[in-house]
Amino acid sequence: MKTEKTNIETTDEMKRKIELIKEALSDEDTHISTYQKFAISYGGLVNNDIRSKVWPKLLEADISDISPKPESSVLEGHRDYNQVVMDVNRTLKRFPPGMDDDVRLALQDQLIDLIMRVLVNHEELHYYQGYHDICVTILLVVGDDVGFALMDILSLNHLRDFMDSNMDRTKHMLNYLYPIVGRSNPELRDFMERSEVGTIFSLSWLITWFGHVLDDIRHIVRLYDFFIANHGLMPIYLAAAIVLYRKEEILASECEMCVLHCLLSKIPDNLPYEKLISDAGDLFLQYPPTQLANEALLAYKKKNDAIKGRRVQKQKENLKAKRYHLSKLFTQNGSNVLVKVTMWTFVALMTAGMWAIINTYREFD
């Protein structure tokens, strides 16, 4: 992916910002709101050296008292260990290009340990595919021990809804997308709803904080500045900002689900991230989650009702098919002639058939 032409670290404005952040860090009484302003404003936290110092401040993490890593046997005995290993082994593109293989493999081992430490520390949390994308970004910026301390907090707060045993709350979060888009551009929302494209195109954006879909680590960490300093729903506001930014492209396309899904699921390589961050912040202030909660809940219930309706219809179709299959057991060539079987075989078939009918009715109920 192409990067923005301006290197914000070299501008006089960013040099001055670095000085201000360092001054704040040197004062133990600096309030968290000061760091939040630095993280949200243009350029974010500027570079990874500053991020490694400010991210713990934003999360109020006590990095002086980090619990030691459990024994390997404890980490490897966790229910999610094998899945974590498989996912981490697929994270090659998330490491800087040209990195020595030995260094990358060592970082992958650290990534596995970081993830498992959080999961072992909180049995109520469930690993999800995409969690490792967030963890690898944190690891690359702050290292393994501080990374664990930050992910331990993020997993109980910003990421908590993704870490249930099912995806119900994650799906509910996605239902904020259309209300945000609709309040800003009703025409665009109507077009997307008529296409039935849904929200699945933005799922990986949300659950990985865009880490899985962006190639340039500079853009990813800039977004992480913004997300860490903000409300847990801010990634969905950024998703809405991206959709709204692409409104002309969307409205000019065919109003068809597959076409729009293909268009929206691929993020262009030249997005103006600073503008999108500003737009997402404005959307959050104009349409806060409390204002959209009822609409999002209704959308969630509507989707669930539709899913249940399709499930009932499928059960009806299965019941009809089973009835037809049973009738064929006792007819031949479409006639009403009973299959010639011994008396005991006939009794067995009748018993099996009755139980099948009873069980299908139980399924339908």
mmCIF file of N, CA and C in Angstrom, residues 281-349:
data_model
loop_
_atom_site.group_PDB
_atom_site.id
_atom_site.type_symbol
_atom_site.label_atom_id
_atom_site.label_comp_id
_atom_site.label_asym_id
_atom_site.label_seq_id
_atom_site.Cartn_x
_atom_site.Cartn_y
_atom_site.Cartn_z
ATOM 1 N N GLY A 281 -14.085 11.482 14.427
ATOM 2 C CA GLY A 281 -14.286 12.215 15.679
ATOM 3 C C GLY A 281 -15.497 13.123 15.617
ATOM 4 N N ASP A 282 -15.688 13.789 14.480
ATOM 5 C CA ASP A 282 -16.859 14.661 14.309
ATOM 6 C C ASP A 282 -18.153 13.852 14.339
ATOM 7 N N LEU A 283 -18.145 12.687 13.677
ATOM 8 C CA LEU A 283 -19.333 11.828 13.662
ATOM 9 C C LEU A 283 -19.676 11.369 15.078
ATOM 10 N N PHE A 284 -18.642 11.046 15.851
ATOM 11 C CA PHE A 284 -18.863 10.601 17.224
ATOM 12 C C PHE A 284 -19.507 11.701 18.058
ATOM 13 N N LEU A 285 -19.055 12.942 17.866
ATOM 14 C CA LEU A 285 -19.617 14.067 18.621
ATOM 15 C C LEU A 285 -21.039 14.388 18.175
ATOM 16 N N GLN A 286 -21.306 14.285 16.881
ATOM 17 C CA GLN A 286 -22.642 14.593 16.357
ATOM 18 C C GLN A 286 -23.645 13.498 16.683
ATOM 19 N N TYR A 287 -23.208 12.252 16.576
ATOM 20 C CA TYR A 287 -24.114 11.110 16.778
ATOM 21 C C TYR A 287 -23.483 10.128 17.773
ATOM 22 N N PRO A 288 -23.461 10.480 19.043
ATOM 23 C CA PRO A 288 -22.831 9.609 20.048
ATOM 24 C C PRO A 288 -23.557 8.271 20.162
ATOM 25 N N PRO A 289 -22.868 7.250 20.658
ATOM 26 C CA PRO A 289 -23.467 5.911 20.765
ATOM 27 C C PRO A 289 -24.786 5.895 21.523
ATOM 28 N N THR A 290 -24.913 6.714 22.558
ATOM 29 C CA THR A 290 -26.167 6.727 23.333
ATOM 30 C C THR A 290 -27.352 7.155 22.474
ATOM 31 N N GLN A 291 -27.091 7.991 21.486
ATOM 32 C CA GLN A 291 -28.146 8.460 20.601
ATOM 33 C C GLN A 291 -28.547 7.404 19.574
ATOM 34 N N LEU A 292 -27.629 6.501 19.268
ATOM 35 C CA LEU A 292 -27.860 5.496 18.225
ATOM 36 C C LEU A 292 -28.174 4.111 18.787
ATOM 37 N N ALA A 293 -28.094 3.951 20.085
ATOM 38 C CA ALA A 293 -28.194 2.625 20.701
ATOM 39 C C ALA A 293 -29.502 1.913 20.367
ATOM 40 N N ASN A 294 -30.625 2.612 20.477
ATOM 41 C CA ASN A 294 -31.919 1.970 20.205
ATOM 42 C C ASN A 294 -32.040 1.531 18.754
ATOM 43 N N GLU A 295 -31.586 2.384 17.842
ATOM 44 C CA GLU A 295 -31.651 2.041 16.424
ATOM 45 C C GLU A 295 -30.763 0.841 16.107
ATOM 46 N N ALA A 296 -29.585 0.805 16.704
ATOM 47 C CA ALA A 296 -28.676 -0.325 16.495
ATOM 48 C C ALA A 296 -29.273 -1.610 17.059
ATOM 49 N N LEU A 297 -29.930 -1.508 18.223
ATOM 50 C CA LEU A 297 -30.548 -2.685 18.836
ATOM 51 C C LEU A 297 -31.698 -3.209 17.980
ATOM 52 N N LEU A 298 -32.504 -2.313 17.439
ATOM 53 C CA LEU A 298 -33.608 -2.726 16.565
ATOM 54 C C LEU A 298 -33.087 -3.418 15.313
ATOM 55 N N ALA A 299 -31.999 -2.887 14.763
ATOM 56 C CA ALA A 299 -31.393 -3.503 13.586
ATOM 57 C C ALA A 299 -30.880 -4.898 13.917
ATOM 58 N N TYR A 300 -30.299 -5.042 15.100
ATOM 59 C CA TYR A 300 -29.787 -6.340 15.534
ATOM 60 C C TYR A 300 -30.927 -7.349 15.674
ATOM 61 N N LYS A 301 -32.033 -6.917 16.299
ATOM 62 C CA LYS A 301 -33.186 -7.807 16.467
ATOM 63 C C LYS A 301 -33.806 -8.168 15.117
ATOM 64 N N LYS A 302 -33.847 -7.193 14.212
ATOM 65 C CA LYS A 302 -34.414 -7.437 12.888
ATOM 66 C C LYS A 302 -33.605 -8.495 12.146
ATOM 67 N N LYS A 303 -32.284 -8.404 12.235
ATOM 68 C CA LYS A 303 -31.423 -9.394 11.587
ATOM 69 C C LYS A 303 -31.619 -10.762 12.210
ATOM 70 N N ASN A 304 -31.706 -10.804 13.551
ATOM 71 C CA ASN A 304 -31.914 -12.083 14.226
ATOM 72 C C ASN A 304 -33.234 -12.718 13.836
ATOM 73 N N ASP A 305 -34.287 -11.895 13.744
ATOM 74 C CA ASP A 305 -35.595 -12.410 13.328
ATOM 75 C C ASP A 305 -35.531 -12.980 11.922
ATOM 76 N N ALA A 306 -34.797 -12.296 11.042
ATOM 77 C CA ALA A 306 -34.661 -12.775 9.665
ATOM 78 C C ALA A 306 -33.922 -14.103 9.628
ATOM 79 N N ILE A 307 -32.881 -14.221 10.453
ATOM 80 C CA ILE A 307 -32.107 -15.464 10.517
ATOM 81 C C ILE A 307 -32.980 -16.599 11.046
ATOM 82 N N LYS A 308 -33.769 -16.306 12.099
ATOM 83 C CA LYS A 308 -34.661 -17.324 12.656
ATOM 84 C C LYS A 308 -35.716 -17.736 11.641
ATOM 85 N N GLY A 309 -36.221 -16.753 10.864
ATOM 86 C CA GLY A 309 -37.215 -17.050 9.836
ATOM 87 C C GLY A 309 -36.662 -17.990 8.784
ATOM 88 N N ARG A 310 -35.425 -17.742 8.375
ATOM 89 C CA ARG A 310 -34.796 -18.626 7.383
ATOM 90 C C ARG A 310 -34.552 -20.008 7.964
ATOM 91 N N ARG A 311 -34.211 -20.059 9.273
ATOM 92 C CA ARG A 311 -33.973 -21.342 9.916
ATOM 93 C C ARG A 311 -35.264 -22.167 9.995
ATOM 94 N N VAL A 312 -36.370 -21.509 10.351
ATOM 95 C CA VAL A 312 -37.671 -22.203 10.414
ATOM 96 C C VAL A 312 -38.069 -22.711 9.035
ATOM 97 N N GLN A 313 -37.867 -21.892 8.010
ATOM 98 C CA GLN A 313 -38.194 -22.301 6.653
ATOM 99 C C GLN A 313 -37.376 -23.513 6.243
ATOM 100 N N LYS A 314 -36.100 -23.510 6.618
ATOM 101 C CA LYS A 314 -35.233 -24.642 6.303
ATOM 102 C C LYS A 314 -35.699 -25.894 7.021
ATOM 103 N N GLN A 315 -36.130 -25.741 8.274
ATOM 104 C CA GLN A 315 -36.634 -26.889 9.026
ATOM 105 C C GLN A 315 -37.893 -27.456 8.369
ATOM 106 N N LYS A 316 -38.754 -26.575 7.891
ATOM 107 C CA LYS A 316 -39.964 -27.020 7.186
ATOM 108 C C LYS A 316 -39.603 -27.821 5.935
ATOM 109 N N GLU A 317 -38.625 -27.316 5.207
ATOM 110 C CA GLU A 317 -38.200 -28.001 3.990
ATOM 111 C C GLU A 317 -37.596 -29.360 4.311
ATOM 112 N N ASN A 318 -36.804 -29.419 5.394
ATOM 113 C CA ASN A 318 -36.210 -30.690 5.809
ATOM 114 C C ASN A 318 -37.281 -31.686 6.233
ATOM 115 N N LEU A 319 -38.302 -31.186 6.959
ATOM 116 C CA LEU A 319 -39.398 -32.037 7.400
ATOM 117 C C LEU A 319 -40.151 -32.615 6.210
ATOM 118 N N LYS A 320 -40.398 -31.766 5.225
ATOM 119 C CA LYS A 320 -41.100 -32.211 4.027
ATOM 120 C C LYS A 320 -40.294 -33.277 3.297
ATOM 121 N N ALA A 321 -38.965 -33.068 3.224
ATOM 122 C CA ALA A 321 -38.091 -34.026 2.543
ATOM 123 C C ALA A 321 -38.058 -35.362 3.281
ATOM 124 N N LYS A 322 -38.051 -35.312 4.623
ATOM 125 C CA LYS A 322 -38.028 -36.549 5.405
ATOM 126 C C LYS A 322 -39.336 -37.316 5.235
ATOM 127 N N ARG A 323 -40.459 -36.567 5.225
ATOM 128 C CA ARG A 323 -41.756 -37.229 5.012
ATOM 129 C C ARG A 323 -41.792 -37.931 3.655
ATOM 130 N N TYR A 324 -41.277 -37.244 2.639
ATOM 131 C CA TYR A 324 -41.259 -37.824 1.290
ATOM 132 C C TYR A 324 -40.380 -39.070 1.280
ATOM 133 N N HIS A 325 -39.231 -38.997 1.936
ATOM 134 C CA HIS A 325 -38.325 -40.132 1.984
ATOM 135 C C HIS A 325 -38.979 -41.325 2.673
ATOM 136 N N LEU A 326 -39.712 -41.069 3.764
ATOM 137 C CA LEU A 326 -40.394 -42.157 4.479
ATOM 138 C C LEU A 326 -41.483 -42.780 3.624
ATOM 139 N N SER A 327 -42.200 -41.948 2.892
ATOM 140 C CA SER A 327 -43.266 -42.489 2.042
ATOM 141 C C SER A 327 -42.695 -43.403 0.955
ATOM 142 N N LYS A 328 -41.474 -43.075 0.498
ATOM 143 C CA LYS A 328 -40.859 -43.900 -0.546
ATOM 144 C C LYS A 328 -40.444 -45.257 -0.016
ATOM 145 N N LEU A 329 -40.249 -45.330 1.328
ATOM 146 C CA LEU A 329 -39.885 -46.620 1.910
ATOM 147 C C LEU A 329 -40.998 -47.644 1.730
ATOM 148 N N PHE A 330 -42.237 -47.163 1.642
ATOM 149 C CA PHE A 330 -43.384 -48.076 1.626
ATOM 150 C C PHE A 330 -44.147 -48.052 0.303
ATOM 151 N N THR A 331 -43.586 -47.422 -0.687
ATOM 152 C CA THR A 331 -44.213 -47.439 -2.016
ATOM 153 C C THR A 331 -43.172 -47.823 -3.036
ATOM 154 N N GLN A 332 -43.622 -48.227 -4.199
ATOM 155 C CA GLN A 332 -42.716 -48.709 -5.229
ATOM 156 C C GLN A 332 -43.163 -48.169 -6.573
ATOM 157 N N ASN A 333 -42.215 -47.499 -7.281
ATOM 158 C CA ASN A 333 -42.525 -46.932 -8.584
ATOM 159 C C ASN A 333 -43.690 -45.959 -8.544
ATOM 160 N N GLY A 334 -43.855 -45.236 -7.454
ATOM 161 C CA GLY A 334 -44.889 -44.212 -7.353
ATOM 162 C C GLY A 334 -46.271 -44.790 -7.055
ATOM 163 N N SER A 335 -46.429 -46.105 -6.919
ATOM 164 C CA SER A 335 -47.729 -46.698 -6.640
ATOM 165 C C SER A 335 -47.917 -46.863 -5.148
ATOM 166 N N ASN A 336 -49.051 -47.422 -4.720
ATOM 167 C CA ASN A 336 -49.338 -47.635 -3.305
ATOM 168 C C ASN A 336 -49.061 -49.072 -2.871
ATOM 169 N N VAL A 337 -48.292 -49.796 -3.677
ATOM 170 C CA VAL A 337 -47.981 -51.180 -3.340
ATOM 171 C C VAL A 337 -46.917 -51.215 -2.254
ATOM 172 N N LEU A 338 -47.172 -51.934 -1.186
ATOM 173 C CA LEU A 338 -46.204 -52.028 -0.091
ATOM 174 C C LEU A 338 -44.974 -52.807 -0.521
ATOM 175 N N VAL A 339 -43.840 -52.359 0.009
ATOM 176 C CA VAL A 339 -42.592 -53.069 -0.265
ATOM 177 C C VAL A 339 -42.706 -54.477 0.321
ATOM 178 N N LYS A 340 -42.252 -55.460 -0.475
ATOM 179 C CA LYS A 340 -42.333 -56.845 -0.028
ATOM 180 C C LYS A 340 -41.185 -57.144 0.924
ATOM 181 N N VAL A 341 -41.515 -57.241 2.168
ATOM 182 C CA VAL A 341 -40.525 -57.549 3.193
ATOM 183 C C VAL A 341 -41.115 -58.538 4.160
ATOM 184 N N THR A 342 -40.272 -59.129 4.978
ATOM 185 C CA THR A 342 -40.765 -60.043 5.991
ATOM 186 C C THR A 342 -41.523 -59.267 7.049
ATOM 187 N N MET A 343 -42.310 -59.939 7.838
ATOM 188 C CA MET A 343 -43.125 -59.275 8.848
ATOM 189 C C MET A 343 -42.261 -58.508 9.829
ATOM 190 N N TRP A 344 -41.153 -59.091 10.279
ATOM 191 C CA TRP A 344 -40.321 -58.418 11.276
ATOM 192 C C TRP A 344 -39.605 -57.206 10.686
ATOM 193 N N THR A 345 -39.180 -57.324 9.425
ATOM 194 C CA THR A 345 -38.546 -56.173 8.763
ATOM 195 C C THR A 345 -39.552 -55.043 8.618
ATOM 196 N N PHE A 346 -40.813 -55.415 8.288
ATOM 197 C CA PHE A 346 -41.864 -54.414 8.132
ATOM 198 C C PHE A 346 -42.107 -53.670 9.448
ATOM 199 N N VAL A 347 -42.162 -54.436 10.534
ATOM 200 C CA VAL A 347 -42.369 -53.822 11.847
ATOM 201 C C VAL A 347 -41.212 -52.887 12.187
ATOM 202 N N ALA A 348 -39.975 -53.314 11.892
ATOM 203 C CA ALA A 348 -38.795 -52.489 12.183
ATOM 204 C C ALA A 348 -38.822 -51.186 11.385
ATOM 205 N N LEU A 349 -39.179 -51.284 10.104
ATOM 206 C CA LEU A 349 -39.245 -50.093 9.263
ATOM 207 C C LEU A 349 -40.322 -49.126 9.751
#
